[in-house]
Coordinates of C-alpha atoms in Angstrom, one line a residue:
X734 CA 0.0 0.0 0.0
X735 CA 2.6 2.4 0.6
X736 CA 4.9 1.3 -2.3
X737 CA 1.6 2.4 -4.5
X738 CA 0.9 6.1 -2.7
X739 CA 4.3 6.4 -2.9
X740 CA 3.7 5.7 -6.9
X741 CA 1.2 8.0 -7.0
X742 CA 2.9 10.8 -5.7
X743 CA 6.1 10.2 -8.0
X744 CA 4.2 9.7 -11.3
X745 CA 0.0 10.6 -10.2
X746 CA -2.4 9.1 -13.1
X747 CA -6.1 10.7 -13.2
X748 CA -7.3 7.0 -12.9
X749 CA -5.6 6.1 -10.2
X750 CA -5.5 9.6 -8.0
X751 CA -6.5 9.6 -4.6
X752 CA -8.9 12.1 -4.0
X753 CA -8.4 15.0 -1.4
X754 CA -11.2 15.0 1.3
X755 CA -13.5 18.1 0.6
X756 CA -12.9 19.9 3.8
X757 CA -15.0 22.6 3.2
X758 CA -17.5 20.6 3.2
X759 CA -16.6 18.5 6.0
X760 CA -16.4 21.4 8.5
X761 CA -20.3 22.6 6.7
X762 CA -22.0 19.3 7.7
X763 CA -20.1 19.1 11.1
X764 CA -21.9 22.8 11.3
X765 CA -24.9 21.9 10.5
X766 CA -25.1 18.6 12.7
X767 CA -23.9 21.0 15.9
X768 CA -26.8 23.6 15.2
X769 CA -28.7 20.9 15.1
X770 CA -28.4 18.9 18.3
X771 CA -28.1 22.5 19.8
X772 CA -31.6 23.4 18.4
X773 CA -33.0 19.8 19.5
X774 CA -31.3 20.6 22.9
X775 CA -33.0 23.8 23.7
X776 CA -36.4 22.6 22.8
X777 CA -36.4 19.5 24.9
X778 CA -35.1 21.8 27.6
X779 CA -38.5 23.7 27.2
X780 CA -40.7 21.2 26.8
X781 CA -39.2 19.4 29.9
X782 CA -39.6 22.5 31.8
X783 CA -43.2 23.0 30.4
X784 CA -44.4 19.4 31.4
X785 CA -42.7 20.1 35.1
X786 CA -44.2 23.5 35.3
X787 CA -47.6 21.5 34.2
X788 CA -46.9 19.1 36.6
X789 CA -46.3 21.5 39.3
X790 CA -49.5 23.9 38.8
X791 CA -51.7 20.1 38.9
X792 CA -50.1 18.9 42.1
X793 CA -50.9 22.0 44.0

């Protein structure tokens, strides 16, 4: 395996390249996936603290 990158790197073919990861894009979905859990985060906090505040005003 190493004997080949090292191939690659000396004489690189189209066919045979190894692709670069897309960074960019990387970073953009790990972005998006972090907005996401913080969104989901902050609504179950309110809905938790609607259902105790429910829970509360029905006890007393």
């Amino acid at each position: 395996m190493i004997e080949q990158l090292k191939a690659l790197q000396t004489n690189p073919r189209p066919e045979e390249a190894i692709k670069q990861p897309d960074f960019e894009n990387i970073y953009r979905i790990e972005e998006n996936y972090r907005l996401f859990y913080q969104i989901l985060d902050e609504a179950l906090r309110i809905i938790v603290v609607k259902i105790d505040f429910k829970w509360v005003t029905d006890t007393v």
